[in-house]
Structure formats: structure tokens, C-alpha cells
Coordinates of C-alpha atoms and ligand atoms in Angstrom, one line a residue:
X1 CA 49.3 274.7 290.3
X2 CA 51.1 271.4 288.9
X3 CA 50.7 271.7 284.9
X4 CA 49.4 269.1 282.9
X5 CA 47.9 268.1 280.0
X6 CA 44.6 269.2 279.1
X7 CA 41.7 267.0 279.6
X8 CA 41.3 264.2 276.6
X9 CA 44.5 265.3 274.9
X10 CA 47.3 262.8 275.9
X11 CA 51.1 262.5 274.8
X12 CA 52.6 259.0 272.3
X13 CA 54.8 258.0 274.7
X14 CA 58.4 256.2 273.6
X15 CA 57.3 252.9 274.5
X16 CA 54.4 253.1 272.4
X17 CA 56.1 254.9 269.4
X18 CA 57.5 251.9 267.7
X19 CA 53.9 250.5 267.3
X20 CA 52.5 253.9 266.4
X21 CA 55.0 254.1 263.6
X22 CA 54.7 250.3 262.5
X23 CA 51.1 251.5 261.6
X24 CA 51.7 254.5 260.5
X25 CA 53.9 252.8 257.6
X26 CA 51.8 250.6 256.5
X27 CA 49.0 252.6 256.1
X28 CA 51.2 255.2 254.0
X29 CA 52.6 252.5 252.2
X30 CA 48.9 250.6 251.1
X31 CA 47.9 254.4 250.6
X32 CA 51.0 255.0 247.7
X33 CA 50.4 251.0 246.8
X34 CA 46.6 252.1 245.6
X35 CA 48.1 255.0 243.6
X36 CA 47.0 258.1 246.3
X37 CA 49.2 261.5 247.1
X38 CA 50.2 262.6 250.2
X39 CA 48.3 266.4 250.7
X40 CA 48.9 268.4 253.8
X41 CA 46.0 270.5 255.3
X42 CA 46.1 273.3 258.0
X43 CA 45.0 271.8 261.2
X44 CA 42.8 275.1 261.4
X45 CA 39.9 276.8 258.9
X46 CA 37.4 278.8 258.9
X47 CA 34.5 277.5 260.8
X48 CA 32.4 277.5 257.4
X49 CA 34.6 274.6 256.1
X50 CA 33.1 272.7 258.4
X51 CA 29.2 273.9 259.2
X52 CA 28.7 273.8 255.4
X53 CA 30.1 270.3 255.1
X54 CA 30.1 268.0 258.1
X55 CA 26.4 269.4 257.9
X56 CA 25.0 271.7 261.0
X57 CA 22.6 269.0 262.8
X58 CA 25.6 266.7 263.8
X59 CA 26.7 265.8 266.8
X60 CA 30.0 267.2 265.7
X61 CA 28.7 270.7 264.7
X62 CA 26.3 271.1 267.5
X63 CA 28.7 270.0 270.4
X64 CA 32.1 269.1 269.7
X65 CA 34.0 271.4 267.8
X66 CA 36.8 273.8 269.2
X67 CA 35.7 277.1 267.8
X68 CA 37.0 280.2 268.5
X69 CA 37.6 283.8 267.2
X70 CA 40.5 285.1 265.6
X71 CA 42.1 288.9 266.6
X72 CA 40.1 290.1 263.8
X73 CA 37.0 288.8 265.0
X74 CA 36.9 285.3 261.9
X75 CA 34.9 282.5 263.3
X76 CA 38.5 279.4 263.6
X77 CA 37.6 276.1 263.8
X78 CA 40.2 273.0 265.0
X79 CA 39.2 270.3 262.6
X80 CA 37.6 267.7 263.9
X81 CA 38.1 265.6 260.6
X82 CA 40.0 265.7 257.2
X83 CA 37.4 265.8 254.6
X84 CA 36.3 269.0 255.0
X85 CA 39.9 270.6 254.4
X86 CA 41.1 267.9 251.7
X87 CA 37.8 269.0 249.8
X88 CA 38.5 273.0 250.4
X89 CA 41.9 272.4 249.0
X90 CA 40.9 270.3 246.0
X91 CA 38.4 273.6 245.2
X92 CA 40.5 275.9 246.2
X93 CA 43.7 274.8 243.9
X94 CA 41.0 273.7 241.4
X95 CA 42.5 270.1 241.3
X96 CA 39.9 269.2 239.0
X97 CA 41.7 270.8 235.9
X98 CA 44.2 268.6 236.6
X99 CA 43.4 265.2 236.0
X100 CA 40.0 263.8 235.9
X101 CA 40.8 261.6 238.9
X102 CA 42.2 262.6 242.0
X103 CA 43.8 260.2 244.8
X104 CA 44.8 261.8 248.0
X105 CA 45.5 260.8 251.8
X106 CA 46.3 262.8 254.7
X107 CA 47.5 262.0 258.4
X108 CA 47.3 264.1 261.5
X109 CA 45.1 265.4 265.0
X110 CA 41.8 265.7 264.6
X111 CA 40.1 267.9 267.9
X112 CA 36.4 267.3 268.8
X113 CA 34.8 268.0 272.0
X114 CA 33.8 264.5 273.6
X115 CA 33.7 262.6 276.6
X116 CA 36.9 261.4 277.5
X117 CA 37.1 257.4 277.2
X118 CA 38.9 254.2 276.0
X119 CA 39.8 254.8 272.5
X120 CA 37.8 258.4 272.7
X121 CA 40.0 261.4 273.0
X122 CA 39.4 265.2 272.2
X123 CA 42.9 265.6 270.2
X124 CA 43.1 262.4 268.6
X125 CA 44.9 260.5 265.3
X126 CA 43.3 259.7 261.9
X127 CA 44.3 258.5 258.5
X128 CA 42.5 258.8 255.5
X129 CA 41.7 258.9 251.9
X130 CA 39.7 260.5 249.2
X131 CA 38.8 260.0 245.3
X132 CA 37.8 262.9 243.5
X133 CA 36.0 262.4 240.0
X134 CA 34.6 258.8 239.9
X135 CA 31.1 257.8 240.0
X136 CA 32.3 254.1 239.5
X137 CA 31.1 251.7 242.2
X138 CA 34.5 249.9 241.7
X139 CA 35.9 252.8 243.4
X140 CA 34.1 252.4 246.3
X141 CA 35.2 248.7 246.8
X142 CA 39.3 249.7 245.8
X143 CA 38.6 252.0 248.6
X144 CA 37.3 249.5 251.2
X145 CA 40.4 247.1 249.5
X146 CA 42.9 249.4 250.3
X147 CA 41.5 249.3 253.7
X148 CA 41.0 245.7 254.4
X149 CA 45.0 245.0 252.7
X150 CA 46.1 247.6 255.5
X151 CA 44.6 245.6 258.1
X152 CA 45.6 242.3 257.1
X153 CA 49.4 244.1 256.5
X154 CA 49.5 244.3 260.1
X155 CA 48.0 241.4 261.5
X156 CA 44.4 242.5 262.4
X157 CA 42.7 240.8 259.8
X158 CA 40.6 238.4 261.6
X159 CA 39.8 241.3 264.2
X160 CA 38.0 243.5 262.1
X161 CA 34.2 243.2 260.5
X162 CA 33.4 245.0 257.5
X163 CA 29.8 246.7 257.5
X164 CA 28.2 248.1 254.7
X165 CA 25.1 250.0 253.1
X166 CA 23.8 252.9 251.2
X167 CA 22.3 255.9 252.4
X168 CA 20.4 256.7 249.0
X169 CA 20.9 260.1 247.0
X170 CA 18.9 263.3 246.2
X171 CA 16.5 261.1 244.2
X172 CA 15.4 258.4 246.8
X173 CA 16.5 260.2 250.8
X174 CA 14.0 262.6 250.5
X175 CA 11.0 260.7 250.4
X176 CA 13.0 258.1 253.0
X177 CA 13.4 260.8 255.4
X178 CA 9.6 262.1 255.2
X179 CA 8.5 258.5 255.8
X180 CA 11.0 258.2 259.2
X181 CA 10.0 261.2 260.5
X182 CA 5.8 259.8 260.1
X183 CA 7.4 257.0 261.8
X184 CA 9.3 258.3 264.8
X185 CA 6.1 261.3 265.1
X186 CA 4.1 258.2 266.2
X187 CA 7.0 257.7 269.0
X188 CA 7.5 260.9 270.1
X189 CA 7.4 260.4 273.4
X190 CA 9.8 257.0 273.9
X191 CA 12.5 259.2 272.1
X192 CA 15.4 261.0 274.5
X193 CA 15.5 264.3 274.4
X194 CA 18.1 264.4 272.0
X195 CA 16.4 262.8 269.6
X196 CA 12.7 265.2 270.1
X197 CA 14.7 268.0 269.0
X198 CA 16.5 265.8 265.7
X199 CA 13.0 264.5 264.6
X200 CA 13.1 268.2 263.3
X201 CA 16.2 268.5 262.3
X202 CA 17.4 265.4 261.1
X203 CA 15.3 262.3 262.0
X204 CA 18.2 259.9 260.1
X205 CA 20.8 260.7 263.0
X206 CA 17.8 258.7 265.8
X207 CA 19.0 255.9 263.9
X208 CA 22.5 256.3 265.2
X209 CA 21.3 257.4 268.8
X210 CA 23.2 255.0 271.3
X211 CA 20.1 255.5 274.2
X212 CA 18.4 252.1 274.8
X213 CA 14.9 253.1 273.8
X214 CA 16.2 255.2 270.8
X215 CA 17.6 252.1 269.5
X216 CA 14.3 249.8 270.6
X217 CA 12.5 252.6 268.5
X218 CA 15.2 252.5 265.5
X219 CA 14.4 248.7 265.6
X220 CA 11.4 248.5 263.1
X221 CA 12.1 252.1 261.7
X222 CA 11.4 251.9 257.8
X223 CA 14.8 251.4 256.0
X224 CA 16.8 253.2 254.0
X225 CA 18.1 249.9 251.8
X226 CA 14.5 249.1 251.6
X227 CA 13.6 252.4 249.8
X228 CA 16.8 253.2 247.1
X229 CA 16.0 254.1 243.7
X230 CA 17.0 252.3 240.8
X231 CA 20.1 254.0 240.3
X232 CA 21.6 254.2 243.9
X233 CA 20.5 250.1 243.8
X234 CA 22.3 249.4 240.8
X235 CA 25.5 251.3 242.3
X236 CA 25.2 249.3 246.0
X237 CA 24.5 246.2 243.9
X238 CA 27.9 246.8 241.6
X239 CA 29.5 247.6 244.9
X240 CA 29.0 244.4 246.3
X241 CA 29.7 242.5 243.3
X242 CA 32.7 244.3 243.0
X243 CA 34.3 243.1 246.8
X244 CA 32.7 239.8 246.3
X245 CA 35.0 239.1 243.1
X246 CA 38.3 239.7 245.4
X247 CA 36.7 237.7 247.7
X248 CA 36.3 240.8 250.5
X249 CA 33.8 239.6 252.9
X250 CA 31.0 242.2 255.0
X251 CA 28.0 242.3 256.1
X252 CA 25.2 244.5 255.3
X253 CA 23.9 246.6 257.9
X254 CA 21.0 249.0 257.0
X255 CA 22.0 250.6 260.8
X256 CA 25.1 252.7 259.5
X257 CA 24.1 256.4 259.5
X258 CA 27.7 257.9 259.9
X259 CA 28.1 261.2 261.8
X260 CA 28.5 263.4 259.0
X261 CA 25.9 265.1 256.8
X262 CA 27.5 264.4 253.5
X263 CA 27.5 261.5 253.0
X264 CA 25.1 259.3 249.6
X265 CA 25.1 255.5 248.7
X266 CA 27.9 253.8 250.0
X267 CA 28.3 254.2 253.9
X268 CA 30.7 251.6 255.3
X269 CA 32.6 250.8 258.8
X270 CA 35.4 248.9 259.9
X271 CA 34.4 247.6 263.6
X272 CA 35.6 245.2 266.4
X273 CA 34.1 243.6 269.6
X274 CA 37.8 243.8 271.2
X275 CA 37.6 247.3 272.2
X276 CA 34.3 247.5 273.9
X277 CA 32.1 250.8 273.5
X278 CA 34.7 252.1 271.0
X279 CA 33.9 249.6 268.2
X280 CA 34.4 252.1 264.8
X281 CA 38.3 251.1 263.6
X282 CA 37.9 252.8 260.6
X283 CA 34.7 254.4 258.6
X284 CA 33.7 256.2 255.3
X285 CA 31.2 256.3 252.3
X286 CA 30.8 258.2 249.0
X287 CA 29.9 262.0 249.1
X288 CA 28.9 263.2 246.1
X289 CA 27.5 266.7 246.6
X290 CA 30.3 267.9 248.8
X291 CA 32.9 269.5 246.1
X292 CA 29.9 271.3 245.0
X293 CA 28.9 272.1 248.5
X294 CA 32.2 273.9 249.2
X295 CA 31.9 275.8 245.5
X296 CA 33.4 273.5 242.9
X297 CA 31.9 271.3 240.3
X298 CA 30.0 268.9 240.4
X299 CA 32.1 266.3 241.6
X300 CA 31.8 262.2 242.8
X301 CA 33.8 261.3 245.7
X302 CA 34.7 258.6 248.1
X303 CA 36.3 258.5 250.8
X304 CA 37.5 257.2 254.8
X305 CA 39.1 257.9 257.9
X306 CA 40.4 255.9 260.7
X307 CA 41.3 257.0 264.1
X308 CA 44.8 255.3 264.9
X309 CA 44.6 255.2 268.7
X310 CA 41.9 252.3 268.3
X311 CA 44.0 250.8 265.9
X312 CA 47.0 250.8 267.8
X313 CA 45.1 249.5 270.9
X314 CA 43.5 247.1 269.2
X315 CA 47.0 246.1 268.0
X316 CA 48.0 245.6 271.4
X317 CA 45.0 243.0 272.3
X318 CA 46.3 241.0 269.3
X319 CA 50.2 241.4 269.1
X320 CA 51.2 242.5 272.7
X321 CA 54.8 242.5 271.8
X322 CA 57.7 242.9 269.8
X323 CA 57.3 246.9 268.5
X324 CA 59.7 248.6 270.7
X325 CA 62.2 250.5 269.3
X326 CA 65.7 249.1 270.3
X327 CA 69.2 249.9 269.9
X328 CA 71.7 247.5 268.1
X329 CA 74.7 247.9 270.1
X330 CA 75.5 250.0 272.8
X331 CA 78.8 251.1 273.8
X332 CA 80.7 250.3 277.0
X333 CA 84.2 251.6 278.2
X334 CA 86.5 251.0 281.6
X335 CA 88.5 254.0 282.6
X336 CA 88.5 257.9 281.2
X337 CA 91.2 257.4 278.2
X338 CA 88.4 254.8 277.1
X339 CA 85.8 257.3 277.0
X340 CA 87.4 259.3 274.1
X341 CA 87.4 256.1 272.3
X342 CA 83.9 254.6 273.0
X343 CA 82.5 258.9 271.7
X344 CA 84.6 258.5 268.7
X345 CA 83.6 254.4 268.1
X346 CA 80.0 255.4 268.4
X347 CA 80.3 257.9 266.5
X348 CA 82.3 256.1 263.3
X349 CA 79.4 252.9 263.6
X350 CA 76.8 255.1 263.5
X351 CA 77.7 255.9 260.1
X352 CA 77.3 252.3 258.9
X353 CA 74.2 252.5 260.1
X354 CA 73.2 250.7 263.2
X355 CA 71.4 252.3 265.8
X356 CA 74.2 253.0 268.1
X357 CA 74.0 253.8 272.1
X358 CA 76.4 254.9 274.6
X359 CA 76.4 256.8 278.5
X360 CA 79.2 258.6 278.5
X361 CA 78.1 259.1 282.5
X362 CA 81.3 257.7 283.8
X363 CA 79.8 255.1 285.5
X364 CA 80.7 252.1 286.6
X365 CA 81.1 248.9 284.3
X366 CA 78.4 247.0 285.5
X367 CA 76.1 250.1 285.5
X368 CA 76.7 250.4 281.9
X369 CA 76.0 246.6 281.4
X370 CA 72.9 247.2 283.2
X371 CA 72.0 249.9 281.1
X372 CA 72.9 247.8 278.0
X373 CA 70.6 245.0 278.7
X374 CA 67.8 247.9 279.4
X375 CA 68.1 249.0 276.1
X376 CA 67.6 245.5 274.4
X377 CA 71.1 246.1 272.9
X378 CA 71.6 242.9 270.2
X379 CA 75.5 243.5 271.1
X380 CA 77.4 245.3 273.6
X381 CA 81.2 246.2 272.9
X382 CA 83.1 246.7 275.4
X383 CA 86.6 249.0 275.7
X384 CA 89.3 248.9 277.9
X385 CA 92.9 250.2 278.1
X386 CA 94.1 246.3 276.6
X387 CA 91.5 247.1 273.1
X388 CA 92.8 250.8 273.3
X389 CA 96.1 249.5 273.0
X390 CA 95.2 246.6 270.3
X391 CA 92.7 248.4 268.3
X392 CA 90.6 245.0 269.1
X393 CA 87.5 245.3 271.4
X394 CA 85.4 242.7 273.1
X395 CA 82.2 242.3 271.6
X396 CA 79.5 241.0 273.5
X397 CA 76.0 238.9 272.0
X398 CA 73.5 240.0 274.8
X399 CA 71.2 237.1 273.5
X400 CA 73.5 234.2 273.6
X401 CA 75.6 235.6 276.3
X402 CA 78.9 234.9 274.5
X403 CA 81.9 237.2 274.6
X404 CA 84.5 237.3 271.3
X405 CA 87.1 240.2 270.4
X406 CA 86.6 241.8 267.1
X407 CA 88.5 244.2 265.0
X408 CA 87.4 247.4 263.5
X409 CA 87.0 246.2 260.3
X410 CA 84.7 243.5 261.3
X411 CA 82.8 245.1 263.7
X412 CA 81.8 248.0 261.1
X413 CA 81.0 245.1 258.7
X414 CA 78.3 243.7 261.6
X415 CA 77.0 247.2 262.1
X416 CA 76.2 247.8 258.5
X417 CA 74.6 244.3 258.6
X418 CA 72.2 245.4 261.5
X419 CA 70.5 248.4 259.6
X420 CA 67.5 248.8 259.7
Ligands
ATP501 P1 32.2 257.2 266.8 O1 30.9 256.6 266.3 O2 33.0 256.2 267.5 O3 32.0 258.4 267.5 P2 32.6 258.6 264.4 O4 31.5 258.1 263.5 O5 32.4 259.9 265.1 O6 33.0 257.5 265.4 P3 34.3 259.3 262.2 O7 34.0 260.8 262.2 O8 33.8 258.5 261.1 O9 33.9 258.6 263.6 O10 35.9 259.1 262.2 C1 36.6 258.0 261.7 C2 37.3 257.2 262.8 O11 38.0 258.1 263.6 C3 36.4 256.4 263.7 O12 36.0 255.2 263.2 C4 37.3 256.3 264.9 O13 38.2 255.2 264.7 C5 38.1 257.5 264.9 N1 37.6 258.5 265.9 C6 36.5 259.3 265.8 N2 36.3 260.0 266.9 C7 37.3 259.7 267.8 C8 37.7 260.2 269.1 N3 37.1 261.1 269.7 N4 38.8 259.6 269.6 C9 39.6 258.7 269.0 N5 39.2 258.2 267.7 C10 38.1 258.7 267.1
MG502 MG1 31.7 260.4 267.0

């Protein structure tokens, strides 16, 4: 049997890696610009974390998580998102008696059992954030302006749409979700089968079924905007007021149900119509009863992921070039003494700090110009037994095609200038 890879996992390749960690950077860096710490999570917990949190009628819980037992018999789970851990750790290191407020982002593979597609892996890439300890509607829209400065940092801008609502609290859901369940009894029968069995369970997920008649049904479906109480108005009203003065535009949509249980008042996605069924970029929303959920105090949060694979195909629609990584000179020698000196001169321009290449194949010349131009080289020096002898090489511009001999001193000064 050939080996592979296994089905919806797939490798970064090096060709894509210089885009992967062009995005990767700016997200850390509007992260650290908004004041939030890095925090590292195991990519593996107990399967509680998640049940108890991500809530047990999702789509997530029910069908896409890798579970197994451990040799002593625990229940493991692969996360299939970072919340869960990021709020197990805040509890668990009790962060909160360390400062009121707490910023954090994380990075790393996420695992959910799904069907394979376009921007829809089973190990895939996110990036996101939480706040611990703020109730402040402000917080919300820094959040989504952290978000919305990361996607302008890197050109997307104009590609994205912010959506937004509020899914209500303890106060006003309740009644909200008695009145859509009255609603979708009376439609029992137009709903997929799915959908029968989370009229029970949890009627709020119909509203994010993707079936065509689910979503004729969802249509005139009572509305969770149009039933908020007072206070979760107030706090989706100081929300919008709040992007509106730094001119962030979005547009409501009462549709937004997320995929996760834990979610109250603010829910918000980041979508695209450039990546067809795939169109979620980035999404989050405030949950305030998880940190108590997972046995801490009471505790207001907010928070977001967003998968980077979309991101980074999206980013190829718009910018299809220019993100490879490339060296900036490469290294060429004619005969064997030359050899010793082209592994030494590598060696000693390295430590300027330009990205240095050489083959030390023993191939011909014009293989090793080839192999020069291949690696998008800015300048290719070349030695011979003459610049052995002088201690001057030929340097060659592989964009303007010229040819000029350069001594050591010089050339190390033109390294240093390439850093990157
Ligand atoms: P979708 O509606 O597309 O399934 P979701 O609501 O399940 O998304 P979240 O759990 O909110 O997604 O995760 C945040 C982001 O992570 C998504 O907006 C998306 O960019 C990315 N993401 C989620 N699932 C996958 C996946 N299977 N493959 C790649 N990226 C994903
Ligand atoms: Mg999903």
C-alpha cells in the first residue's frame, strides 16, 4: 500500500509558506498591537472541555469531533476549536486573580470531522482571541477592530463583509426559543431530518441549517433581534455605536446563529462571496456564561477565531503573487579548488545576513546558473580560479542582467543591505 495522507488533513507546502507566514505575522502583530498575550494550549483535553462548552446539540459535538480513549480508559478529545481550552486554562491557572482583564490569542490545528471541500478540511488552521472580564460593549467592537485592521494590513479589505447581531442572554433567549420552536412545530414536516430531531434539542441551530427548505422555513421564523431585552438592546445598540464612531462598516444580519452553544449578544462573522460555499473568513461573539461553565467565576468574555486556509486562499484570488520565499544570492563556482571557496563564502555572507544559496553538486556552470535563476536569486556571484587568485569575484544582477567584479568587503556590505 502507497502511504499517504489521511483524508482532509493536507501538508503547507514551500511554495505556499511565504504567504502562510505573511499572514501569520500580521495577525500576531494586530493581536500584540491591541494589547493581547500569546497562550499555548494542548492540542488534546478531555472530552468534557468540550461537551460542556461548545454545548452537546452542535454539529461539532454530535458529529465531528475526534474522540478517543486514553490507555487508562479517559474519554481524549482533538480540539476542534480554541475557546474551550483558552477558557480551561484561564480557570484552571485562575487568571482572574491576576488582573481584572485578560487579553489572550492563540494559533494552531484545529481537528473536526467534516466533509472534505474547498476551504473545509478535517485538520485545519485558526487564529484567535479572547477578553476575559469586560462586560463593555466597546470590547466587542475593539475586538471586531482588531479584526477588520488585520484584514486591511494585508490587502483584503474590500473582500470581506462584516455581519453582525445579538443572540440575547439568559433574560430574553428563553422565551425566544419557546416562540421558535411554536413556530417550526407548525412546519414539522417541511423540516430535513436533521432539523425534526433539533426542534427538540435546539430549534435556534434550524436557523443555521444550509438545506433549501430549512432555510425557506427559517425565512419568516420570529427573530431573535426582534425579541432582546432592554439590557442585551442597550449592549447591541452601544456595540454599533461604538464601530460606527471608527467608521467600521457591517451589516446586520438577524441570520447568524454560530455553531457553538455559548455564545450571548454579540454574534459576528467575517464573510466573502470569492470563495464560494466556504464564505465564513473569520467569526465570533461574546460568551458570557462560559468561565462559569467550565467552574470559574462569573466572568464576561468575547471572543473570535479565523480559519487561515480561507484566508490564505482568499489571498490568492486577490494578490496572486509576490509571497514566495527567495534567496538573495546564490553561490556559483568553476572548478573543485573553487568549491572550498564558494562553502566558506557562503558561509562568511550568511553571517551578514542575507539569505544565502549554494549546490555544492559539482555541476556544471550553466547548471548552477540555471539553478540560480530557479531560485529567484537578486545576485549570483560567481568564482573561478582568476577571483581565487584576486580575492575579487564576479557578481552578477539576475534582474538587470549585468555582470561587475566586487571585492569582499563590498560584497559583505551588499549582503548586510539585503536582510531581511
Ligand atoms: P462553517 O460555517 O464554515 O462551518 P463554523 O461556524 O463551523 O464555520 P467556527 O467554528 O466559527 O466556524 O470557526 C471559525 C473559523 O474557522 C471559520 O470562520 C472558518 O474560517 C474556519 N473553519 C471552521 N471550520 C473549518 C474547516 N473545517 N476547515 C477550514 N476552516 C474552518
Ligand atoms: Mg462548521
Amino acid at each position: 500500500m502507497k502511504i499517504r495522507s489521511i483524508k482532509g488533513f493536507h501538508d503547507i507546502l514551500p511554495e505556499d509558506i511565504g504567504r502562510w507566514h505573511h499572514i501569520e505575522e500580521h495577525a500576531k502583530r494586530s493581536c500584540e498591537l491591541y494589547g493581547y498575550s500569546e497562550i499555548r494550549i494542548p492540542v488534546l483535553e478531555f472530552t468534557e472541555v468540550f461537551a460542556r462548552s461548545i454545548g452537546a446539540a452542535t454539529d461539532i459535538v454530535e458529529k465531528e469531533m475526534y474522540t478517543f480513549a486514553d490507555r487508562d480508559g479517559s474519554s481524549l478529545t482533538l480540539r476542534p476549536e480554541g475557546t474551550a481550552g483558552v477558557v480551561r486554562s484561564y480557570v484552571e491557572n485562575s487568571m482572574y486573580t491576576k488582573s481584572p482583564q485578560i487579553k489572550l490569542y492563540y494559533t494552531g490545528m484545529m481537528f473536526r470531522h467534516e466533509r472534505p471541500q474547498k476551504g473545509r478540511y478535517r485538520g485545519f488552521y485558526q487564529i484567535g482571541a479572547e477578553i476575559f472580564g469586560s462586560e463593555a460593549p466597546e470590547s466587542d467592537a475593539e475586538l471586531i477592530a482588531m479584526i477588520s485592521g488585520f484584514f486591511d494590513g494585508i490587502g483584503l479589505s474590500k473582500s470581506v463583509t462584516l455581519e453582525l447581531s445579538s443572540l440575547g442572554d439568559g433574560e430574553c433567549r428563553p422565551a425566544y426559543k419557546t416562540m421558535l420552536m411554536d413556530y417550526f412545530i407548525g412546519h414539522k414536516d417541511e423540516l430535513c431530518e436533521d432539523c425534526q430531531r433539533r426542534l427538540d434539542t435546539n430549534p435556534l441551530r434550524i436557523l443555521d441549517c444550509k438545506q433549501k427548505g430549512c432555510i425557506e422555513i427559517s425565512k419568516n421564523a420570529p427573530k431573535m433581534l426582534d425579541n432582546l431585552c432592554d439590557d442585551c438592546t442597550q449592549h447591541f445598540t452601544r456595540v454599533k455605536e461604538s464601530l460606527d464612531s471608527i467608521g467600521i462598516p457591517y451589516e446586520i444580519n438577524p441570520k447568524i446563529v454560530r455553531g457553538l452553544d455559548y455564545y450571548t449578544r454579540t454574534v459576528f462573522e467575517f464573510t466573502t462571496d470569492q470563495l464560494g460555499a466556504q464564505n465564513a473568513v473569520a467569526a465570533g461573539g461574546r460568551y458570557d456564561g462560559l468561565v462559569k461553565e467550565l467552574g470559574g467565576p462569573e466572568t464576561p468574555a468575547v471572543g473570535f477565531a479565523m480559519g487561515i486556509e480561507r484566508i490564505v486562499l482568499l489571498h490568492k484570488e486577490v494578490i496572486p503573487e509576490g509571497f514566495e520565499k527567495k534567496t538573495d544570492i546564490y553561490i556559483a563556482y568553476l572548478g573543485e579548488e573553487a568549491r572550498d571557496a564558494a562553502f566558506k563564502l557562503a558561509y562568511e555572507i550568511r553571517s551578514s545576513g542575507a539569505r544565502v544559496e549554494a549546490d555544492y553538486g559539482g555541476k556544471s556552470l550553466k547548471s548552477q546558473m540555471k539553478r540560480a535563476d530557479k531560485s529567484g536569486a537578486r545576485y549570483t556571484v560567481i568564482i573561478g580560479e582568476e577571483e581565487l587568485k584576486s580575492g575579487i569575484v564576479k557578481l552578477r544582477d539576475m534582474e538587470e542582467s549585468s555582470e561587475h567584479e566586487v571585492g569582499m568587503e563590498e560584497l559583505k556590505k551588499l549582503a548586510s543591505e539585503l536582510k531581511s
